[in-house]
Amino acid sequence: MAHSERTAPVRRARGVRAGLDRDQIVAAAKTLDPGAVTMQAVAGVLGVDRKAVNHHVSDRETLLGLVAMDAFADSFSAVRLGAEISWREACRTYAIGFTDAVIAIGPLADHLQLGNPFVTTMLEASEVIVQKLIDAGADDETALRCLVLLTNICLSHARDMVAIATAEAAPRPELLRQAMSEHKPEIPTLARIAEQKVNTYDRAQLELSIDVFVGGIEARLSATKNTD
């Protein structure tokens, strides 16, 4: 009787020998729904051993951060800050473009990490903002702090917008109503406002935030000029 021949299992490639790099891993992860991204799932897409993926990216959270940054960079690349516009218009354009770019990446927004890749993506726009603020009278430190403040305002609002997109009801009004129903004595002003069901997740909220930011910078610049 002839002996059946056994076929040796094919081992998936590992590490550098798999011919992988970080860009390929990110591209593979982008083909998956964010909730389905795991190191094993990405390895499956690439047809390699999971350890080959881990050789370049340490863990799932790091990978999701890289995917989020890549998607954000694609969206934000369309933002243009012309040399001829005022610092006010530059800040508005930056704010709206930044916010829209974060909203565009959806659930990945929670994984957007403000690290080196983020800074690199933002360099040209950041240069324009700080230079225009300095030209308007701000010192270097104030210009940088203003840029960080504006970025934080936009990132917070964008993450709120992404969260509300999948929520059954706007959290703030509902939380406020619940809190007041359990509070004694009554809080009449907040109770009246809560009944109006103001949507603080819309574009009007972002526009208000930008207006307050610009107004604050104008007041600070004016005060600085008056003390010179």
PDB file of N, CA, C and O in Angstrom, residues 6-50:
ATOM      1  N   ARG A   6       2.543  13.618   3.253  1.00  0.00           N
ATOM      2  CA  ARG A   6       2.076  14.748   4.028  1.00  0.00           C
ATOM      3  C   ARG A   6       2.666  16.049   3.476  1.00  0.00           C
ATOM      4  O   ARG A   6       3.844  16.099   3.159  1.00  0.00           O
ATOM      5  N   THR A   7       1.800  17.029   3.378  1.00  0.00           N
ATOM      6  CA  THR A   7       2.254  18.332   2.888  1.00  0.00           C
ATOM      7  C   THR A   7       2.579  19.225   4.070  1.00  0.00           C
ATOM      8  O   THR A   7       1.735  19.408   4.964  1.00  0.00           O
ATOM      9  N   ALA A   8       3.786  19.720   4.099  1.00  0.00           N
ATOM     10  CA  ALA A   8       4.188  20.590   5.216  1.00  0.00           C
ATOM     11  C   ALA A   8       3.375  21.876   5.180  1.00  0.00           C
ATOM     12  O   ALA A   8       3.136  22.440   4.112  1.00  0.00           O
ATOM     13  N   PRO A   9       2.890  22.326   6.354  1.00  0.00           N
ATOM     14  CA  PRO A   9       2.112  23.578   6.398  1.00  0.00           C
ATOM     15  C   PRO A   9       2.945  24.765   5.933  1.00  0.00           C
ATOM     16  O   PRO A   9       4.140  24.848   6.202  1.00  0.00           O
ATOM     17  N   VAL A  10       2.294  25.673   5.231  1.00  0.00           N
ATOM     18  CA  VAL A  10       2.974  26.874   4.752  1.00  0.00           C
ATOM     19  C   VAL A  10       3.011  27.898   5.865  1.00  0.00           C
ATOM     20  O   VAL A  10       1.972  28.294   6.404  1.00  0.00           O
ATOM     21  N   ARG A  11       4.196  28.298   6.255  1.00  0.00           N
ATOM     22  CA  ARG A  11       4.350  29.283   7.330  1.00  0.00           C
ATOM     23  C   ARG A  11       4.227  30.685   6.743  1.00  0.00           C
ATOM     24  O   ARG A  11       4.785  30.995   5.704  1.00  0.00           O
ATOM     25  N   ARG A  12       3.486  31.511   7.455  1.00  0.00           N
ATOM     26  CA  ARG A  12       3.360  32.890   7.019  1.00  0.00           C
ATOM     27  C   ARG A  12       4.648  33.643   7.301  1.00  0.00           C
ATOM     28  O   ARG A  12       5.366  33.358   8.259  1.00  0.00           O
ATOM     29  N   ALA A  13       4.913  34.608   6.472  1.00  0.00           N
ATOM     30  CA  ALA A  13       6.142  35.381   6.622  1.00  0.00           C
ATOM     31  C   ALA A  13       6.117  36.194   7.902  1.00  0.00           C
ATOM     32  O   ALA A  13       5.075  36.575   8.412  1.00  0.00           O
ATOM     33  N   ARG A  14       7.310  36.453   8.442  1.00  0.00           N
ATOM     34  CA  ARG A  14       7.413  37.203   9.675  1.00  0.00           C
ATOM     35  C   ARG A  14       8.357  38.381   9.497  1.00  0.00           C
ATOM     36  O   ARG A  14       9.276  38.374   8.696  1.00  0.00           O
ATOM     37  N   GLY A  15       8.103  39.411  10.326  1.00  0.00           N
ATOM     38  CA  GLY A  15       9.019  40.531  10.450  1.00  0.00           C
ATOM     39  C   GLY A  15       9.408  41.184   9.145  1.00  0.00           C
ATOM     40  O   GLY A  15       8.636  41.290   8.212  1.00  0.00           O
ATOM     41  N   VAL A  16      10.672  41.603   9.100  1.00  0.00           N
ATOM     42  CA  VAL A  16      11.176  42.293   7.926  1.00  0.00           C
ATOM     43  C   VAL A  16      11.110  41.401   6.697  1.00  0.00           C
ATOM     44  O   VAL A  16      10.847  41.856   5.589  1.00  0.00           O
ATOM     45  N   ARG A  17      11.278  40.095   6.902  1.00  0.00           N
ATOM     46  CA  ARG A  17      11.289  39.180   5.769  1.00  0.00           C
ATOM     47  C   ARG A  17       9.931  39.084   5.083  1.00  0.00           C
ATOM     48  O   ARG A  17       9.811  38.589   3.971  1.00  0.00           O
ATOM     49  N   ALA A  18       8.879  39.561   5.754  1.00  0.00           N
ATOM     50  CA  ALA A  18       7.564  39.559   5.128  1.00  0.00           C
ATOM     51  C   ALA A  18       7.435  40.670   4.092  1.00  0.00           C
ATOM     52  O   ALA A  18       6.458  40.731   3.363  1.00  0.00           O
ATOM     53  N   GLY A  19       8.430  41.546   4.027  1.00  0.00           N
ATOM     54  CA  GLY A  19       8.387  42.642   3.084  1.00  0.00           C
ATOM     55  C   GLY A  19       7.395  43.709   3.462  1.00  0.00           C
ATOM     56  O   GLY A  19       6.923  44.462   2.610  1.00  0.00           O
ATOM     57  N   LEU A  20       7.068  43.772   4.757  1.00  0.00           N
ATOM     58  CA  LEU A  20       6.084  44.733   5.232  1.00  0.00           C
ATOM     59  C   LEU A  20       6.713  46.049   5.637  1.00  0.00           C
ATOM     60  O   LEU A  20       7.887  46.109   5.983  1.00  0.00           O
ATOM     61  N   ASP A  21       5.902  47.101   5.608  1.00  0.00           N
ATOM     62  CA  ASP A  21       6.279  48.348   6.258  1.00  0.00           C
ATOM     63  C   ASP A  21       5.027  48.915   6.905  1.00  0.00           C
ATOM     64  O   ASP A  21       3.920  48.392   6.733  1.00  0.00           O
ATOM     65  N   ARG A  22       5.181  49.976   7.644  1.00  0.00           N
ATOM     66  CA  ARG A  22       4.059  50.526   8.407  1.00  0.00           C
ATOM     67  C   ARG A  22       2.944  51.030   7.491  1.00  0.00           C
ATOM     68  O   ARG A  22       1.762  50.879   7.796  1.00  0.00           O
ATOM     69  N   ASP A  23       3.303  51.616   6.355  1.00  0.00           N
ATOM     70  CA  ASP A  23       2.289  52.135   5.432  1.00  0.00           C
ATOM     71  C   ASP A  23       1.386  51.015   4.915  1.00  0.00           C
ATOM     72  O   ASP A  23       0.169  51.208   4.771  1.00  0.00           O
ATOM     73  N   GLN A  24       1.966  49.864   4.618  1.00  0.00           N
ATOM     74  CA  GLN A  24       1.164  48.738   4.145  1.00  0.00           C
ATOM     75  C   GLN A  24       0.207  48.253   5.225  1.00  0.00           C
ATOM     76  O   GLN A  24      -0.940  47.896   4.948  1.00  0.00           O
ATOM     77  N   ILE A  25       0.685  48.254   6.454  1.00  0.00           N
ATOM     78  CA  ILE A  25      -0.153  47.805   7.576  1.00  0.00           C
ATOM     79  C   ILE A  25      -1.325  48.762   7.774  1.00  0.00           C
ATOM     80  O   ILE A  25      -2.462  48.340   7.970  1.00  0.00           O
ATOM     81  N   VAL A  26      -1.044  50.058   7.716  1.00  0.00           N
ATOM     82  CA  VAL A  26      -2.110  51.056   7.875  1.00  0.00           C
ATOM     83  C   VAL A  26      -3.121  50.933   6.742  1.00  0.00           C
ATOM     84  O   VAL A  26      -4.332  50.983   6.961  1.00  0.00           O
ATOM     85  N   ALA A  27      -2.625  50.753   5.522  1.00  0.00           N
ATOM     86  CA  ALA A  27      -3.521  50.610   4.368  1.00  0.00           C
ATOM     87  C   ALA A  27      -4.429  49.392   4.535  1.00  0.00           C
ATOM     88  O   ALA A  27      -5.620  49.442   4.197  1.00  0.00           O
ATOM     89  N   ALA A  28      -3.876  48.312   5.043  1.00  0.00           N
ATOM     90  CA  ALA A  28      -4.682  47.103   5.262  1.00  0.00           C
ATOM     91  C   ALA A  28      -5.717  47.338   6.352  1.00  0.00           C
ATOM     92  O   ALA A  28      -6.881  46.928   6.223  1.00  0.00           O
ATOM     93  N   ALA A  29      -5.330  48.022   7.417  1.00  0.00           N
ATOM     94  CA  ALA A  29      -6.250  48.301   8.516  1.00  0.00           C
ATOM     95  C   ALA A  29      -7.396  49.198   8.059  1.00  0.00           C
ATOM     96  O   ALA A  29      -8.530  49.068   8.540  1.00  0.00           O
ATOM     97  N   LYS A  30      -7.124  50.096   7.115  1.00  0.00           N
ATOM     98  CA  LYS A  30      -8.164  51.012   6.622  1.00  0.00           C
ATOM     99  C   LYS A  30      -9.248  50.286   5.835  1.00  0.00           C
ATOM    100  O   LYS A  30     -10.333  50.843   5.608  1.00  0.00           O
ATOM    101  N   THR A  31      -8.978  49.048   5.395  1.00  0.00           N
ATOM    102  CA  THR A  31     -10.003  48.285   4.678  1.00  0.00           C
ATOM    103  C   THR A  31     -11.004  47.653   5.634  1.00  0.00           C
ATOM    104  O   THR A  31     -12.022  47.119   5.189  1.00  0.00           O
ATOM    105  N   LEU A  32     -10.717  47.711   6.920  1.00  0.00           N
ATOM    106  CA  LEU A  32     -11.587  47.107   7.929  1.00  0.00           C
ATOM    107  C   LEU A  32     -12.393  48.171   8.654  1.00  0.00           C
ATOM    108  O   LEU A  32     -11.957  49.316   8.773  1.00  0.00           O
ATOM    109  N   ASP A  33     -13.555  47.798   9.151  1.00  0.00           N
ATOM    110  CA  ASP A  33     -14.308  48.682  10.038  1.00  0.00           C
ATOM    111  C   ASP A  33     -13.481  48.892  11.299  1.00  0.00           C
ATOM    112  O   ASP A  33     -12.843  47.948  11.789  1.00  0.00           O
ATOM    113  N   PRO A  34     -13.435  50.125  11.842  1.00  0.00           N
ATOM    114  CA  PRO A  34     -12.612  50.384  13.036  1.00  0.00           C
ATOM    115  C   PRO A  34     -12.854  49.396  14.177  1.00  0.00           C
ATOM    116  O   PRO A  34     -11.918  48.967  14.851  1.00  0.00           O
ATOM    117  N   GLY A  35     -14.097  49.012  14.374  1.00  0.00           N
ATOM    118  CA  GLY A  35     -14.401  48.073  15.446  1.00  0.00           C
ATOM    119  C   GLY A  35     -13.867  46.678  15.183  1.00  0.00           C
ATOM    120  O   GLY A  35     -13.736  45.867  16.110  1.00  0.00           O
ATOM    121  N   ALA A  36     -13.565  46.370  13.929  1.00  0.00           N
ATOM    122  CA  ALA A  36     -13.072  45.043  13.562  1.00  0.00           C
ATOM    123  C   ALA A  36     -11.552  44.992  13.463  1.00  0.00           C
ATOM    124  O   ALA A  36     -10.985  43.936  13.181  1.00  0.00           O
ATOM    125  N   VAL A  37     -10.894  46.122  13.683  1.00  0.00           N
ATOM    126  CA  VAL A  37      -9.435  46.164  13.566  1.00  0.00           C
ATOM    127  C   VAL A  37      -8.789  45.477  14.762  1.00  0.00           C
ATOM    128  O   VAL A  37      -8.971  45.885  15.910  1.00  0.00           O
ATOM    129  N   THR A  38      -8.069  44.417  14.496  1.00  0.00           N
ATOM    130  CA  THR A  38      -7.211  43.759  15.479  1.00  0.00           C
ATOM    131  C   THR A  38      -5.907  43.437  14.769  1.00  0.00           C
ATOM    132  O   THR A  38      -5.844  43.448  13.530  1.00  0.00           O
ATOM    133  N   MET A  39      -4.900  43.130  15.531  1.00  0.00           N
ATOM    134  CA  MET A  39      -3.618  42.777  14.917  1.00  0.00           C
ATOM    135  C   MET A  39      -3.777  41.519  14.068  1.00  0.00           C
ATOM    136  O   MET A  39      -3.207  41.416  12.978  1.00  0.00           O
ATOM    137  N   GLN A  40      -4.577  40.559  14.561  1.00  0.00           N
ATOM    138  CA  GLN A  40      -4.778  39.315  13.820  1.00  0.00           C
ATOM    139  C   GLN A  40      -5.562  39.562  12.541  1.00  0.00           C
ATOM    140  O   GLN A  40      -5.260  38.984  11.484  1.00  0.00           O
ATOM    141  N   ALA A  41      -6.585  40.445  12.615  1.00  0.00           N
ATOM    142  CA  ALA A  41      -7.395  40.720  11.432  1.00  0.00           C
ATOM    143  C   ALA A  41      -6.560  41.382  10.333  1.00  0.00           C
ATOM    144  O   ALA A  41      -6.690  41.054   9.149  1.00  0.00           O
ATOM    145  N   VAL A  42      -5.698  42.308  10.725  1.00  0.00           N
ATOM    146  CA  VAL A  42      -4.839  42.981   9.755  1.00  0.00           C
ATOM    147  C   VAL A  42      -3.836  41.995   9.164  1.00  0.00           C
ATOM    148  O   VAL A  42      -3.556  42.017   7.962  1.00  0.00           O
ATOM    149  N   ALA A  43      -3.314  41.134  10.008  1.00  0.00           N
ATOM    150  CA  ALA A  43      -2.397  40.099   9.512  1.00  0.00           C
ATOM    151  C   ALA A  43      -3.102  39.219   8.482  1.00  0.00           C
ATOM    152  O   ALA A  43      -2.512  38.839   7.461  1.00  0.00           O
ATOM    153  N   GLY A  44      -4.379  38.917   8.736  1.00  0.00           N
ATOM    154  CA  GLY A  44      -5.144  38.114   7.792  1.00  0.00           C
ATOM    155  C   GLY A  44      -5.312  38.807   6.451  1.00  0.00           C
ATOM    156  O   GLY A  44      -5.218  38.172   5.397  1.00  0.00           O
ATOM    157  N   VAL A  45      -5.582  40.108   6.484  1.00  0.00           N
ATOM    158  CA  VAL A  45      -5.715  40.869   5.241  1.00  0.00           C
ATOM    159  C   VAL A  45      -4.415  40.835   4.444  1.00  0.00           C
ATOM    160  O   VAL A  45      -4.416  40.702   3.211  1.00  0.00           O
ATOM    161  N   LEU A  46      -3.294  40.925   5.148  1.00  0.00           N
ATOM    162  CA  LEU A  46      -1.991  40.971   4.495  1.00  0.00           C
ATOM    163  C   LEU A  46      -1.440  39.588   4.154  1.00  0.00           C
ATOM    164  O   LEU A  46      -0.472  39.472   3.392  1.00  0.00           O
ATOM    165  N   GLY A  47      -2.050  38.547   4.743  1.00  0.00           N
ATOM    166  CA  GLY A  47      -1.563  37.197   4.498  1.00  0.00           C
ATOM    167  C   GLY A  47      -0.234  36.913   5.163  1.00  0.00           C
ATOM    168  O   GLY A  47       0.602  36.190   4.611  1.00  0.00           O
ATOM    169  N   VAL A  48      -0.028  37.486   6.359  1.00  0.00           N
ATOM    170  CA  VAL A  48       1.229  37.271   7.080  1.00  0.00           C
ATOM    171  C   VAL A  48       0.918  36.831   8.504  1.00  0.00           C
ATOM    172  O   VAL A  48      -0.224  36.868   8.969  1.00  0.00           O
ATOM    173  N   ASP A  49       1.933  36.419   9.206  1.00  0.00           N
ATOM    174  CA  ASP A  49       1.802  36.066  10.617  1.00  0.00           C
ATOM    175  C   ASP A  49       1.575  37.332  11.435  1.00  0.00           C
ATOM    176  O   ASP A  49       2.086  38.403  11.103  1.00  0.00           O
ATOM    177  N   ARG A  50       0.794  37.219  12.506  1.00  0.00           N
ATOM    178  CA  ARG A  50       0.520  38.387  13.356  1.00  0.00           C
ATOM    179  C   ARG A  50       1.797  39.018  13.880  1.00  0.00           C
ATOM    180  O   ARG A  50       1.885  40.240  14.044  1.00  0.00           O
TER     181      ARG A  50
END
